[in-house]
């Protein structure tokens, strides 16, 4: 093997290693971005949460679609802020809203400019018995769980949330448990501006919630067969 050939192979190997390191770095950045999102909404820090979104972002929640930074501010800095912390930004006495985010699977695109992430969210929420202004229709003690299937974009070297797609699957009162509970959040029925905190548009269907069960489509193929998952329904 000549020197030129050996140098060429070393350069190719170094380039491949750089790509692998960059991909791993991007996966880490996307994972921690979403975990940071979870910590902000735990504490009702909605200004900080909104700053994580790209300008042309989109948020899917329940059966509604919120478009752009304005839409993100409407749901986080409007609806959630108004309902949970009476217009403030940050935690309030006697209100719990802890999100445990786990089982992360992040896939970065070949060009490294976008990524997709699947996360499970398990939430414990409610109001202490000494809190006067209870949050309704939320029970005093409850559980919630859902799946995120999100899209992220790298803007000027910084990862941001492009599409936050939270699929709420079940809610349950703490005492009764999931065997004796259904969801307490009703589907959305009005859009903005008729509803000042409403979505820009509604789904053409209403997702089914517990006790119905459904598969949130996977963004990744099967790791062994390479096949994309297909619904039988």
Coordinates of C-alpha atoms in Angstrom, one line a residue:
X1 CA 0.0 0.0 0.0
X2 CA 1.5 3.3 -1.0
X3 CA 1.7 6.4 1.2
X4 CA -0.9 8.2 -0.8
X5 CA -3.4 5.4 -0.4
X6 CA -2.8 5.0 3.3
X7 CA -3.2 8.8 3.8
X8 CA -6.5 8.7 1.8
X9 CA -7.8 5.9 3.9
X10 CA -6.9 7.7 7.1
X11 CA -8.6 10.9 5.9
X12 CA -11.7 8.9 5.0
X13 CA -11.7 7.2 8.4
X14 CA -11.3 10.6 10.2
X15 CA -14.1 12.1 8.2
X16 CA -16.4 9.1 9.2
X17 CA -15.4 9.5 12.8
X18 CA -16.2 13.2 12.7
X19 CA -19.6 12.5 11.3
X20 CA -20.2 9.9 14.0
X21 CA -19.1 12.2 16.8
X22 CA -21.3 15.0 15.3
X23 CA -24.3 12.7 15.1
X24 CA -23.8 11.6 18.7
X25 CA -23.4 15.2 19.8
X26 CA -26.6 16.1 18.0
X27 CA -28.5 13.2 19.6
X28 CA -27.4 14.4 23.0
X29 CA -28.4 18.0 22.3
X30 CA -31.9 17.0 21.1
X31 CA -32.4 14.7 24.1
X32 CA -31.4 17.3 26.6
X33 CA -33.4 20.0 24.7
X34 CA -36.5 18.0 25.3
X35 CA -35.6 17.2 28.9
X36 CA -35.1 20.9 29.5
X37 CA -38.5 21.6 28.0
X38 CA -39.9 19.1 30.5
X39 CA -38.2 20.9 33.5
X40 CA -39.6 24.3 32.3
X41 CA -43.2 23.1 32.1
X42 CA -42.9 21.3 35.4
X43 CA -42.4 24.7 37.0
X44 CA -44.9 26.6 34.7
X45 CA -42.0 28.6 33.2
X46 CA -43.9 29.2 30.0
X47 CA -41.7 32.1 28.7
X48 CA -38.7 29.9 28.9
X49 CA -40.5 27.0 27.3
X50 CA -41.7 29.1 24.3
X51 CA -38.1 30.3 23.7
X52 CA -37.2 26.7 22.8
X53 CA -39.4 26.7 19.7
X54 CA -38.4 27.6 16.1
X55 CA -40.1 30.6 14.6
X56 CA -42.2 28.5 12.2
X57 CA -43.0 25.8 14.8
X58 CA -46.2 23.8 15.2
X59 CA -47.7 22.4 18.3
X60 CA -50.2 19.5 18.3
X61 CA -52.3 19.1 21.5
X62 CA -55.5 17.1 22.0
X63 CA -57.2 17.6 18.7
X64 CA -55.9 21.1 17.9
X65 CA -53.0 22.6 15.8
X66 CA -51.2 25.7 17.0
X67 CA -49.0 27.3 14.3
X68 CA -45.8 29.4 14.7
X69 CA -44.4 31.1 17.8
X70 CA -47.7 33.0 18.1
X71 CA -49.5 29.7 18.4
X72 CA -47.0 28.3 20.9
X73 CA -47.4 31.4 23.0
X74 CA -51.1 31.1 22.8
X75 CA -51.2 27.6 24.3
X76 CA -48.3 27.9 26.7
X77 CA -48.2 31.6 27.5
X78 CA -52.0 31.9 27.3
X79 CA -54.1 28.8 28.0
X80 CA -51.8 26.9 30.3
X81 CA -50.5 30.0 32.1
X82 CA -54.1 31.2 32.6
X83 CA -55.4 27.8 33.8
X84 CA -52.5 26.8 36.0
X85 CA -50.8 29.9 37.4
X86 CA -53.4 32.6 36.9
X87 CA -51.3 34.6 34.4
X88 CA -47.9 34.3 36.1
X89 CA -44.7 32.7 34.9
X90 CA -43.4 30.2 37.4
X91 CA -44.6 27.9 40.2
X92 CA -47.4 28.8 42.6
X93 CA -48.2 27.6 46.0
X94 CA -49.8 24.1 46.3
X95 CA -49.8 23.2 42.6
X96 CA -47.9 20.1 41.3
X97 CA -47.2 19.5 37.6
X98 CA -44.3 17.1 37.4
X99 CA -43.4 15.5 34.1
X100 CA -41.2 12.4 34.0
X101 CA -39.8 12.2 30.4
X102 CA -38.1 8.9 29.4
X103 CA -37.6 6.2 26.8
X104 CA -36.1 8.6 24.4
X105 CA -35.3 7.6 20.8
X106 CA -33.7 10.3 18.7
X107 CA -33.0 10.0 15.0
X108 CA -30.9 12.7 13.2
X109 CA -31.3 13.3 9.5
X110 CA -28.4 12.5 7.2
X111 CA -27.7 16.2 6.6
X112 CA -27.7 16.9 10.4
X113 CA -30.2 19.7 10.0
X114 CA -33.3 18.1 11.4
X115 CA -34.1 15.3 13.9
X116 CA -37.0 13.3 15.2
X117 CA -37.6 12.2 18.7
X118 CA -40.0 9.9 20.5
X119 CA -40.4 10.3 24.3
X120 CA -42.8 9.0 26.9
X121 CA -44.2 11.5 29.4
X122 CA -45.7 10.5 32.7
X123 CA -47.2 13.3 34.7
X124 CA -48.2 13.7 38.3
X125 CA -50.4 16.7 38.9
X126 CA -52.9 18.3 41.3
X127 CA -53.5 20.8 44.1
X128 CA -52.7 20.6 47.8
X129 CA -55.7 20.6 50.1
X130 CA -54.7 24.0 51.4
X131 CA -54.7 25.6 48.0
X132 CA -57.7 27.9 47.7
X133 CA -58.0 28.3 43.9
X134 CA -58.0 24.7 42.7
X135 CA -57.3 24.0 39.0
X136 CA -60.4 22.7 37.2
X137 CA -61.3 20.4 35.6
X138 CA -58.1 18.8 36.9
X139 CA -58.8 16.5 39.9
X140 CA -56.9 17.3 43.1
X141 CA -54.6 14.3 42.5
X142 CA -54.1 12.8 39.1
X143 CA -51.9 11.0 36.6
X144 CA -51.4 11.5 32.9
X145 CA -49.4 9.8 30.3
X146 CA -48.7 10.3 26.6
X147 CA -46.2 10.0 23.8
X148 CA -44.2 12.7 22.1
X149 CA -43.3 12.3 18.4
X150 CA -41.5 15.5 17.8
X151 CA -39.4 17.2 15.0
X152 CA -36.4 19.3 15.8
X153 CA -34.4 21.7 13.6
X154 CA -30.9 23.2 13.9
X155 CA -31.0 26.9 13.4
X156 CA -27.6 28.8 13.4
X157 CA -26.1 25.8 15.2
X158 CA -28.7 25.6 17.9
X159 CA -31.3 22.8 18.1
X160 CA -34.9 24.0 18.5
X161 CA -38.4 22.4 18.6
X162 CA -39.9 22.5 15.1
X163 CA -43.0 20.3 15.8
X164 CA -44.2 19.3 19.2
X165 CA -46.6 16.5 18.8
X166 CA -47.9 15.4 22.2
X167 CA -50.3 12.5 22.1
X168 CA -52.1 12.3 25.4
X169 CA -53.2 8.7 25.9
X170 CA -54.7 8.5 29.4
X171 CA -55.6 10.4 32.5
X172 CA -56.6 9.0 35.9
X173 CA -57.5 10.2 39.3
X174 CA -54.8 9.2 41.8
X175 CA -57.2 7.5 44.3
X176 CA -59.5 5.7 41.8
X177 CA -56.6 4.7 39.4
X178 CA -56.8 4.0 35.7
X179 CA -59.1 1.1 36.1
X180 CA -61.9 3.4 37.3
X181 CA -61.0 6.7 35.5
X182 CA -61.4 8.3 32.1
X183 CA -59.8 11.6 30.8
X184 CA -60.8 14.9 32.4
X185 CA -59.8 17.1 29.4
X186 CA -62.5 17.4 26.7
X187 CA -61.6 17.7 23.0
X188 CA -61.3 21.3 21.7
X189 CA -64.3 22.6 19.9
X190 CA -63.4 26.2 18.9
X191 CA -60.5 27.8 17.1
X192 CA -58.7 31.2 17.5
X193 CA -60.0 33.9 17.6
X194 CA -63.4 32.7 18.7
X195 CA -61.5 31.1 21.5
X196 CA -58.7 33.5 22.5
X197 CA -56.5 30.6 23.6
X198 CA -57.7 28.2 20.9
X199 CA -55.8 26.4 18.1
X200 CA -55.5 27.7 14.6
X201 CA -57.3 24.6 13.4
X202 CA -58.9 21.4 14.6
X203 CA -58.1 17.9 13.5
X204 CA -60.5 16.3 11.0
X205 CA -60.9 13.6 13.6
X206 CA -60.8 13.3 17.4
X207 CA -58.2 11.0 18.8
X208 CA -59.5 8.2 21.1
X209 CA -58.4 8.4 24.7
X210 CA -58.5 5.9 27.6
X211 CA -60.1 3.4 28.0
X212 CA -59.5 3.2 24.2
X213 CA -56.0 2.4 23.3
X214 CA -54.0 3.3 20.2
X215 CA -50.5 3.2 18.8
X216 CA -48.8 6.5 18.2
X217 CA -47.0 5.9 14.8
X218 CA -43.2 5.4 15.1
X219 CA -40.9 7.7 13.2
X220 CA -38.3 5.0 12.9
X221 CA -38.3 1.7 11.0
X222 CA -38.2 -1.7 12.8
X223 CA -34.5 -2.1 13.9
X224 CA -34.3 -5.7 12.6
X225 CA -36.7 -5.9 9.7
X226 CA -36.2 -2.4 8.5
X227 CA -39.9 -2.1 7.9
X228 CA -42.0 0.9 8.8
X229 CA -44.9 0.1 11.1
X230 CA -48.3 0.0 9.5
X231 CA -51.6 0.2 11.2
X232 CA -54.0 -2.7 10.6
X233 CA -57.0 -0.5 11.2

